[in-house]
Structure formats: structure tokens, C-alpha cells
Amino acid sequence: MYKLIKPLLFQFDPEKAHGMTIDALKTIQKYPKLLPVIKQLFHYENDLLNQDIKGITFSNPIGLAAGFDKSCEVPKALEKAGFGSIELGGITPKPQPGNPKPRVYRLVEDHALINRMGFNNLGMNKALSNLRKYSYQIPVGLNIGVNKATPYASRYEDYIKVIDTFKNDVSFFTVNISSPNTENLQSFHDKDEFSQLCEAIQAYKDRANLNVPIFIKLTSDLSLDGLQRMLSPITQTFDGIILANTTQKREGLHSYNREESGGLSGKPLFERNLELISYAYQQTSGQFLIIGTGGIFNAEDAIKMMRHGASLVQVYSALVFEGPGLTQKLNKQLVRYLQSNGYNNVKDIIGLDVK
Ligand SMILES: Cc1cc2nc3c(=O)[nH]c(=O)nc-3n(C[C@H](O)[C@H](O)[C@H](O)COP(=O)(O)O)c2cc1C
């Protein structure tokens, strides 16, 4: 089906095509009778894929990565699309329009995207009221960013405002310090800035008695030394790490529009992110939760990422190129792989390829 729709969608500017997809999902949400149809088409269940992580049940390890539903507009439709979890956002405290358009590019030859959205979203209050229209049967997480207009010295407070607003409504939070499209956001990877952020989050957690896990999402452009330096504060403050967000590097690309500025996602990210994941797994002796993302296009990729240390994985770009049937395909092939190799649960393969 997607093979028929894709050439049509690819006629449009990528953000326009995305908007059309969101509109279609809104229509599905409006007619609750359509939701079971979507579930029938895309959902796949098997006990082999079940994991309990941080007190949350993930019915499969394939999650939707942040950025697809920036303002929590279509979570109920996405819940039925076969994911084991969905991460909504990035949300900022105040609404903001993001960068000027065009700001998303398809790099067709490279199976990649470049985006410089700049945290366009309707703000936390509207996003919360959107989210509260429904209840959810899968874990729903929230990705958090910083408003462009927030003064440099108080940027970490934006994360805390959003966490405080959503603390009773989501299964997990992701503190996103890795978007390349908000000036200076990535300076949170620097030692002093990161210490200040960790202290502020820890103080909030203690004050609010928070019992929702908080993950941190790092950039793909972090060196292994940089990751090594961050791991100790991360394991003390956060409940998991997402490796990794997009890259600003452009090596080895072929598409004509490869020099557009912004974050590159999709296939070219895969090997680099794999390296970060296995390094983090090795350095934490497999004792710290890692969620893998970046360039997963098929079950082999998902399996490889898990064997390199990811307990869960997330996809975005492949959905654009492969369509919504991807989740079911990945989950079915994952089960076939587990069965044919005699594994009792998907957790049995985590970290197997890390020395
Ligand atoms: C258009 C677009 C918007 C994104 N927005 C966000 C975001 O708001 N927050 C975030 O942490 N990651 C964002 N991402 C990054 C994805 O969540 C994901 O980490 C990255 O694209 C790598 O996975 P992929 O190769 O499967 O796309 C965005 C990606 C794209 C393509």
C-alpha cells in the first residue's frame, strides 16, 4: 500500500507531506471506530517481545522516536500503529514557530533526512490538553527542549517546567540536549553546564518526589571521551540514555541537498550510533539502560543495535522511506529471529556483541 502512496507523498515538500500524514491521523482519531482497524493492520503481539523496564511494560522494543508528533496531536492514532512505546515532543514551555521553512529535506539516495525544525511546537499547556483527551495502553514518553527566547543562564529551568507540568501524565521523560537547531543547546554536553543541569534535575526530583523515569538524549557527534566523561553524572542523575540524536557531519553522502544545515538522520547515522551504544554498554557493565536510535531500517539493524547494548530502539526516518508497515515487519522478523535462535525473550540478546 505504501509503495503506491509514497511516490505521491514524495511529490510534496517533506514538511507538507508530514502535515498531511498528521491530518490523516487526526481524522482517524476523530472516528474511534477506525482505531481497531489501524491496530488490526499494524499491531503485532508476542510474549517474546515483552520487557519490564523501570517499572514500565514495553510490549515490544520498537519505539517511535521524538519529533514525529511535536505537540501531542495524534497520540491515540500512533498508539495503534504497532509501536511498543511512543515519544512525543519536543515540547518547550512556551509555544514557538521554529525556524523558517523550508526546514526538512529528504536525501533520497542516502536514505536520510536533514531537519532544522527548531522545536516548533504549540507549547506545554496545549500539548498537555491534547494528551489528556485520551488514555493510553502503551508507554507514552515526552521529549523536552528549550525555548529559543529563554535566557542562557536559566535554560535548564525549561526542562523542569515541562517535567513538572506533565509529571502525572507520561511514562517517561527525555531531556533533549542534542538538537543542533537551537543555538547553544549542545553546550549542555560541556562539563560545567552538564553538572548544573544534573544538579537542577536532581534537586527537582528530590523536591517533587518524582517517580517517572528521566532519560537523557545525547548527540551523535559526541566523542567517546566526551561520552566517557558524561557517563558518571548521567548514571547518578538519569534513569537511561538515548544514543543518539542527529549528526551535523556530512561525510560519505551522495544526495544533491546534502549540504543543507541541520541534523542528519537515517541510514548514515547507524554505524556511528552503534559505536556510542556499545561503548556506553561496556563502560556501564551492562547495568544502565540504553535506548538506541539512528538509522534503523530493518530487523537486522534493530537486532544489531540490541546486541550492541540497546534494551529498546526507536525509529523515525525509516518510517518516511518504508511506511507505517515497518513496525509490524520489524516485530515479526524479530520474533522469527528469537525463535530460530532459541531465545526465550528479546532481553536475552541485549549486549551479546559487546566484549
Ligand atoms: C523531522 C525530525 C524532527 C525531529 N525532532 C526531534 C525532537 O524534537 N527531539 C528529539 O530529541 N529528536 C528529534 N528528532 C530526532 C529523532 O528523534 C531521532 O533521534 C533521529 O532522527 C535518529 O533516528 P532515525 O535515523 O530513525 O530518524 C527529529 C528527527 C526528525 C527527522
XYZ file of C-alpha atoms and ligand atoms in Angstrom:
386
model
C 0.000 0.000 0.000
C 2.742 2.476 0.995
C 4.545 1.625 -2.254
C 1.584 3.230 -4.048
C 1.264 6.252 -1.735
C 4.985 7.019 -1.377
C 5.646 8.433 -4.876
C 2.674 10.730 -4.358
C 3.797 11.871 -0.908
C 7.345 12.395 -2.196
C 5.965 14.919 -4.722
C 5.364 17.254 -1.794
C 7.791 19.181 0.346
C 8.675 16.819 3.262
C 7.096 19.010 5.935
C 3.934 19.356 3.849
C 3.795 15.561 3.416
C 4.287 15.169 7.157
C 1.448 17.626 7.812
C -0.813 15.571 5.518
C 0.086 12.427 7.477
C -0.708 14.159 10.786
C -4.051 15.332 9.335
C -4.881 11.763 8.274
C -4.050 10.525 11.784
C -6.224 13.282 13.286
C -9.128 12.074 11.151
C -8.576 8.519 12.385
C -8.600 9.752 15.991
C -11.857 11.587 15.401
C -13.633 8.354 14.421
C -12.908 5.874 17.231
C -14.281 3.012 15.132
C -11.253 3.402 12.868
C -8.767 2.807 15.699
C -9.239 -1.003 15.841
C -8.776 -1.093 12.049
C -5.389 0.600 12.414
C -4.497 -1.793 15.209
C -5.504 -4.752 13.051
C -3.280 -3.505 10.225
C -0.128 -2.630 12.171
C -0.121 -4.260 15.586
C 1.699 -7.488 16.339
C 1.936 -9.123 19.732
C 4.177 -11.851 21.016
C 5.311 -12.531 24.589
C 8.893 -12.934 23.379
C 8.983 -9.166 22.783
C 7.729 -8.170 26.253
C 10.067 -6.393 28.660
C 9.576 -4.694 32.026
C 11.958 -1.771 32.280
C 11.979 0.814 35.076
C 8.543 -0.392 36.150
C 7.108 0.110 32.656
C 5.852 -2.705 30.425
C 7.042 -2.457 26.826
C 5.086 -4.953 24.699
C 7.782 -4.671 22.033
C 11.132 -2.876 21.789
C 10.335 -0.752 18.714
C 9.512 2.800 19.785
C 8.579 5.920 17.849
C 11.410 8.466 18.153
C 10.754 12.078 19.132
C 9.868 14.740 16.596
C 7.075 12.978 14.705
C 4.234 14.312 16.861
C 5.707 17.515 18.250
C 2.599 18.795 20.059
C 0.869 15.546 21.134
C -1.769 15.911 18.415
C -2.155 12.271 17.343
C -1.015 10.025 20.207
C -4.131 7.856 20.174
C -3.716 7.008 16.489
C 0.020 6.390 16.989
C -0.756 4.069 19.898
C -2.422 1.703 17.410
C 0.413 1.784 14.869
C 2.369 -1.142 16.315
C 4.967 0.649 18.434
C 5.927 -0.640 21.882
C 6.167 2.976 23.045
C 5.887 6.465 21.592
C 7.956 9.512 22.445
C 6.047 12.753 21.806
C 7.523 16.255 21.560
C 10.000 18.012 21.658
C 7.958 20.259 23.823
C 9.059 23.612 25.208
C 7.307 25.588 27.975
C 6.056 28.295 25.586
C 4.717 27.828 22.051
C 7.133 28.775 19.286
C 7.104 28.654 15.478
C 10.573 27.152 14.942
C 12.909 28.085 12.105
C 11.802 29.496 8.732
C 10.622 26.985 6.103
C 11.802 25.015 4.217
C 13.461 23.188 7.088
C 13.228 19.468 6.267
C 14.927 17.689 3.349
C 14.790 14.148 2.001
C 18.177 12.780 0.980
C 16.717 10.016 -1.150
C 19.956 8.433 -2.353
C 21.264 8.271 1.210
C 18.036 7.087 2.895
C 18.360 10.088 5.176
C 16.699 13.334 6.231
C 18.064 16.698 7.264
C 15.931 18.810 9.577
C 16.376 22.195 11.195
C 12.902 22.479 12.705
C 13.990 24.376 15.825
C 11.463 22.955 18.331
C 8.339 24.206 16.551
C 5.524 23.239 18.923
C 2.299 24.502 20.483
C 3.814 24.802 23.966
C 3.400 22.625 27.046
C -0.097 23.699 28.095
C -1.706 22.996 24.726
C 0.269 19.769 24.365
C -0.926 18.623 27.792
C -4.560 19.316 26.966
C -4.106 17.397 23.687
C -2.582 14.446 25.539
C -5.334 14.389 28.182
C -8.079 13.809 25.622
C -7.335 10.069 25.720
C -5.979 7.321 27.928
C -3.193 5.062 26.679
C -2.370 1.371 26.719
C 1.285 1.731 25.754
C 4.043 3.799 27.394
C 3.904 7.419 26.244
C 7.054 9.471 26.777
C 7.740 13.157 26.371
C 10.790 14.754 24.767
C 11.707 18.171 26.180
C 13.546 21.094 24.621
C 14.333 24.696 25.480
C 12.603 27.831 24.164
C 14.701 29.917 21.807
C 13.958 33.073 23.855
C 14.904 31.591 27.237
C 17.942 33.432 28.688
C 21.094 31.346 28.560
C 21.585 31.130 32.338
C 18.109 29.793 33.091
C 17.748 27.322 30.223
C 17.790 24.258 32.470
C 14.611 25.560 34.138
C 12.685 24.935 30.895
C 13.209 21.182 31.301
C 11.977 21.321 34.878
C 8.881 23.365 33.982
C 7.837 20.771 31.404
C 8.575 17.816 33.700
C 6.533 19.414 36.484
C 3.618 20.061 34.108
C 3.495 16.506 32.705
C 4.599 14.512 35.756
C 1.240 12.762 36.201
C 0.582 12.189 32.510
C 3.522 10.368 30.906
C 5.511 7.165 31.432
C 8.941 8.712 30.874
C 10.696 11.970 30.059
C 13.608 12.626 27.723
C 15.799 15.631 28.377
C 16.968 16.554 24.905
C 20.262 18.449 24.953
C 21.233 17.293 21.493
C 19.180 19.181 18.927
C 21.581 21.131 16.680
C 18.809 23.554 15.748
C 18.608 25.647 18.936
C 21.623 27.849 19.442
C 23.984 26.620 22.170
C 21.719 23.745 23.260
C 24.521 21.249 22.726
C 26.742 23.183 25.152
C 24.897 21.202 27.838
C 27.335 18.437 26.827
C 30.133 20.573 28.367
C 31.288 19.656 31.862
C 30.142 22.664 33.897
C 26.892 23.148 32.032
C 26.066 19.479 32.400
C 26.828 19.499 36.148
C 24.493 22.445 36.599
C 21.746 20.671 34.646
C 22.188 17.442 36.635
C 22.104 19.323 39.941
C 18.931 21.164 38.967
C 17.206 17.957 37.860
C 18.281 16.065 40.967
C 17.054 18.895 43.204
C 13.698 18.859 41.404
C 13.405 15.065 41.688
C 14.033 15.224 45.439
C 11.666 18.145 45.930
C 8.815 16.708 43.890
C 9.373 13.083 44.877
C 9.192 12.277 41.177
C 8.659 8.655 40.254
C 8.685 8.985 36.471
C 11.980 7.917 34.841
C 14.002 10.618 33.102
C 16.268 9.765 30.166
C 18.908 11.964 28.567
C 19.403 12.147 24.786
C 22.902 12.936 23.524
C 24.261 13.985 20.163
C 25.728 11.542 17.683
C 28.658 13.963 17.345
C 29.920 13.304 20.874
C 33.415 11.781 21.042
C 33.920 8.580 23.034
C 35.981 10.616 25.522
C 33.111 13.063 25.838
C 30.689 10.207 26.439
C 33.045 8.647 28.988
C 33.184 11.936 30.901
C 29.385 12.287 30.952
C 28.561 8.714 31.969
C 29.216 9.083 35.681
C 26.905 12.099 36.205
C 24.373 10.504 33.840
C 24.150 7.272 35.808
C 23.749 9.257 39.050
C 21.022 11.590 37.795
C 19.166 9.874 34.964
C 17.383 6.549 34.508
C 18.535 5.872 30.974
C 20.384 7.284 27.996
C 19.195 7.675 24.402
C 22.001 7.259 21.859
C 21.873 9.171 19.772
C 20.290 12.196 18.153
C 21.176 13.512 14.691
C 24.624 14.489 13.359
C 25.940 17.651 11.758
C 28.578 15.670 9.854
C 28.068 15.130 6.146
C 30.767 12.645 5.155
C 30.016 9.973 2.585
C 26.699 11.396 1.393
C 25.594 11.429 -2.245
C 22.317 13.346 -2.383
C 22.338 16.755 -4.096
C 20.949 18.504 -1.000
C 23.439 17.027 1.485
C 24.894 20.420 2.440
C 21.657 21.793 3.904
C 22.229 22.796 7.525
C 20.556 20.936 10.374
C 20.573 17.468 11.887
C 21.104 14.475 9.626
C 19.094 11.349 10.474
C 18.589 7.973 8.814
C 20.932 5.298 7.466
C 24.195 7.301 7.651
C 23.796 7.541 11.451
C 23.668 3.834 12.103
C 27.316 2.738 12.440
C 28.323 5.803 14.472
C 25.437 5.433 16.915
C 26.179 1.717 17.238
C 29.682 2.645 18.366
C 28.357 5.027 21.037
C 25.870 2.426 22.257
C 28.366 -0.400 22.624
C 30.860 1.933 24.327
C 28.236 3.096 26.847
C 27.148 -0.509 27.465
C 30.702 -1.631 28.031
C 31.580 1.307 30.299
C 28.491 0.756 32.466
C 28.981 -3.044 32.519
C 25.548 -3.505 31.011
C 23.934 -2.140 34.171
C 22.483 1.084 32.765
C 19.503 1.417 30.430
C 20.398 2.346 26.851
C 17.826 3.186 24.189
C 19.208 3.069 20.658
C 18.173 5.254 17.764
C 19.575 6.317 14.408
C 19.270 4.654 11.037
C 17.250 1.547 11.872
C 15.629 0.435 8.622
C 15.117 -3.300 9.087
C 15.049 -6.067 11.686
C 18.748 -6.803 11.192
C 19.533 -3.207 12.222
C 17.285 -3.429 15.292
C 18.825 -6.758 16.313
C 22.340 -5.411 15.815
C 21.616 -2.352 17.962
C 20.208 -4.519 20.723
C 23.132 -6.942 20.527
C 25.382 -3.880 20.928
C 23.644 -2.891 24.170
C 20.301 -1.182 23.486
C 17.362 -2.544 25.506
C 14.903 -0.626 23.338
C 15.206 1.081 19.952
C 13.418 3.997 18.283
C 12.714 4.805 14.628
C 11.750 7.896 12.680
C 13.438 8.349 9.268
C 12.727 4.790 8.126
C 9.006 5.454 8.554
C 9.290 8.126 5.848
C 11.046 5.752 3.438
C 9.410 2.436 4.368
C 5.955 3.499 5.600
C 3.871 2.559 8.624
C 4.062 -1.190 7.928
C 7.616 -1.029 9.267
C 6.738 -1.659 12.932
C 4.883 -4.895 12.276
C 7.573 -6.095 9.888
C 10.328 -5.390 12.426
C 8.461 -7.081 15.264
C 7.550 -10.177 13.241
C 11.103 -10.608 11.978
C 12.462 -10.054 15.461
C 10.259 -12.880 16.785
C 11.335 -15.166 13.933
C 14.976 -14.432 14.780
C 14.463 -15.094 18.504
C 12.596 -18.336 17.841
C 15.051 -19.691 15.321
C 17.983 -18.991 17.650
C 16.295 -20.417 20.749
C 16.000 -17.203 22.790
C 13.184 -17.002 25.361
C 12.883 -13.224 25.342
C 14.219 -10.267 23.423
C 16.151 -9.180 26.530
C 18.395 -12.240 26.090
C 20.129 -10.623 23.099
C 20.959 -7.272 24.747
C 24.684 -6.603 24.747
C 25.687 -10.012 23.313
C 28.118 -8.417 20.847
C 29.879 -6.218 23.430
C 33.210 -7.550 24.600
C 11.909 15.986 11.340
C 12.582 15.491 12.589
C 12.308 16.108 13.804
C 12.939 15.666 14.968
N 12.636 16.266 16.164
C 13.220 15.816 17.300
C 12.891 16.395 18.566
O 12.061 17.298 18.684
N 13.551 15.920 19.661
C 14.469 14.916 19.584
O 15.048 14.516 20.596
N 14.756 14.327 18.408
C 14.161 14.751 17.277
N 14.460 14.141 16.085
C 15.455 13.037 16.066
C 14.788 11.666 16.122
O 14.052 11.522 17.306
C 15.831 10.525 16.045
O 16.588 10.510 17.234
C 16.766 10.676 14.869
O 16.060 11.081 13.720
C 17.514 9.366 14.560
O 16.644 8.322 14.259
P 16.255 7.924 12.742
O 17.544 7.752 11.994
O 15.454 6.650 12.879
O 15.445 9.039 12.206
C 13.850 14.571 14.912
C 14.101 13.956 13.683
C 13.484 14.392 12.534
C 13.776 13.696 11.237
